[in-house]
């Protein structure tokens, strides 16, 4: 069996119907690539989810364990958040 690693933080990106159409799918791809090619002090995993049931605020994503939610965000906002989180030390 392989080693089961738990990341320091997880970014959940909604890619459901409304969020996906309003930039969620593109944000997921962008965030995944950014995290994959960035070497930060904090390990962050990006996970796509189908629905947060907050469609009127689409697109929606959140970062755990901080419980930070972004609604109607731009990709630049997500990049800024990820870059800041990667520089934090626990």
Short mmCIF file of C-alpha atoms in Angstrom, two decimals:
data_model
loop_
_atom_site.label_atom_id
_atom_site.label_comp_id
_atom_site.label_asym_id
_atom_site.label_seq_id
_atom_site.Cartn_x
_atom_site.Cartn_y
_atom_site.Cartn_z
CA UNK A 1 0.00 0.00 0.00
CA UNK A 2 1.09 3.54 -0.74
CA UNK A 3 1.41 6.33 1.74
CA UNK A 4 -1.81 8.30 2.31
CA UNK A 5 -0.88 11.97 2.42
CA UNK A 6 -3.16 14.64 3.81
CA UNK A 7 -2.64 18.15 2.37
CA UNK A 8 -2.35 21.19 4.62
CA UNK A 9 -5.19 22.92 2.77
CA UNK A 10 -7.81 22.00 0.17
CA UNK A 11 -9.36 24.30 -2.43
CA UNK A 12 -12.79 23.03 -3.47
CA UNK A 13 -13.91 24.47 -6.81
CA UNK A 14 -17.53 24.04 -7.82
CA UNK A 15 -17.82 22.95 -11.45
CA UNK A 16 -21.56 22.23 -11.39
CA UNK A 17 -23.99 23.56 -13.97
CA UNK A 18 -24.03 27.30 -13.19
CA UNK A 19 -20.57 27.54 -11.66
CA UNK A 20 -19.05 25.64 -14.57
CA UNK A 21 -20.63 27.99 -17.10
CA UNK A 22 -19.54 31.05 -15.14
CA UNK A 23 -15.86 30.12 -14.90
CA UNK A 24 -15.66 27.27 -12.41
CA UNK A 25 -14.24 24.75 -14.89
CA UNK A 26 -11.59 27.18 -16.12
CA UNK A 27 -10.71 28.13 -12.55
CA UNK A 28 -10.29 24.48 -11.60
CA UNK A 29 -7.87 23.93 -14.50
CA UNK A 30 -5.96 27.13 -13.74
CA UNK A 31 -5.75 26.47 -9.97
CA UNK A 32 -4.66 22.85 -10.49
CA UNK A 33 -1.89 23.93 -12.84
CA UNK A 34 -0.78 26.74 -10.54
CA UNK A 35 -0.55 24.47 -7.50
CA UNK A 36 1.16 21.69 -9.47
CA UNK A 37 3.91 24.00 -10.74
CA UNK A 38 4.35 26.13 -7.61
CA UNK A 39 6.60 25.19 -4.76
CA UNK A 40 5.12 26.75 -1.64
CA UNK A 41 5.65 26.19 2.06
CA UNK A 42 2.11 24.80 2.34
CA UNK A 43 0.76 21.74 0.51
CA UNK A 44 -2.52 22.62 -1.23
CA UNK A 45 -4.76 20.19 -3.12
CA UNK A 46 -7.38 21.37 -5.63
CA UNK A 47 -10.57 19.32 -5.84
CA UNK A 48 -13.49 19.85 -8.18
CA UNK A 49 -16.94 19.36 -6.73
CA UNK A 50 -20.29 19.18 -8.49
CA UNK A 51 -22.47 21.51 -6.46
CA UNK A 52 -22.39 23.64 -3.30
CA UNK A 53 -26.08 24.54 -3.66
CA UNK A 54 -25.17 28.24 -3.89
CA UNK A 55 -25.98 28.68 -7.57
CA UNK A 56 -27.15 32.27 -7.25
CA UNK A 57 -23.59 33.21 -6.22
CA UNK A 58 -21.84 31.28 -9.03
CA UNK A 59 -19.01 30.66 -9.42
CA UNK A 60 -18.23 29.50 -5.88
CA UNK A 61 -15.14 27.94 -4.30
CA UNK A 62 -13.85 27.49 -0.78
CA UNK A 63 -10.61 26.75 1.00
CA UNK A 64 -10.44 24.47 4.00
CA UNK A 65 -9.66 24.32 6.89
CA UNK A 66 -9.92 28.14 6.97
CA UNK A 67 -13.54 28.00 5.76
CA UNK A 68 -12.93 30.87 3.31
CA UNK A 69 -15.61 31.15 0.62
CA UNK A 70 -15.30 33.08 -2.62
CA UNK A 71 -18.41 33.93 -4.61
CA UNK A 72 -18.68 35.55 -8.03
CA UNK A 73 -14.88 35.53 -8.10
CA UNK A 74 -12.37 36.17 -10.84
CA UNK A 75 -9.45 33.85 -11.60
CA UNK A 76 -7.10 36.59 -10.36
CA UNK A 77 -8.76 36.50 -6.93
CA UNK A 78 -8.25 32.74 -6.70
CA UNK A 79 -4.60 33.03 -7.79
CA UNK A 80 -4.01 35.75 -5.18
CA UNK A 81 -5.58 33.56 -2.48
CA UNK A 82 -3.54 30.50 -3.47
CA UNK A 83 -0.27 32.43 -3.66
CA UNK A 84 -0.90 33.91 -0.21
CA UNK A 85 -1.80 30.55 1.30
CA UNK A 86 1.27 28.88 -0.18
CA UNK A 87 3.53 31.34 1.60
CA UNK A 88 1.95 30.85 5.03
CA UNK A 89 3.59 28.71 7.63
CA UNK A 90 1.47 26.63 9.96
#
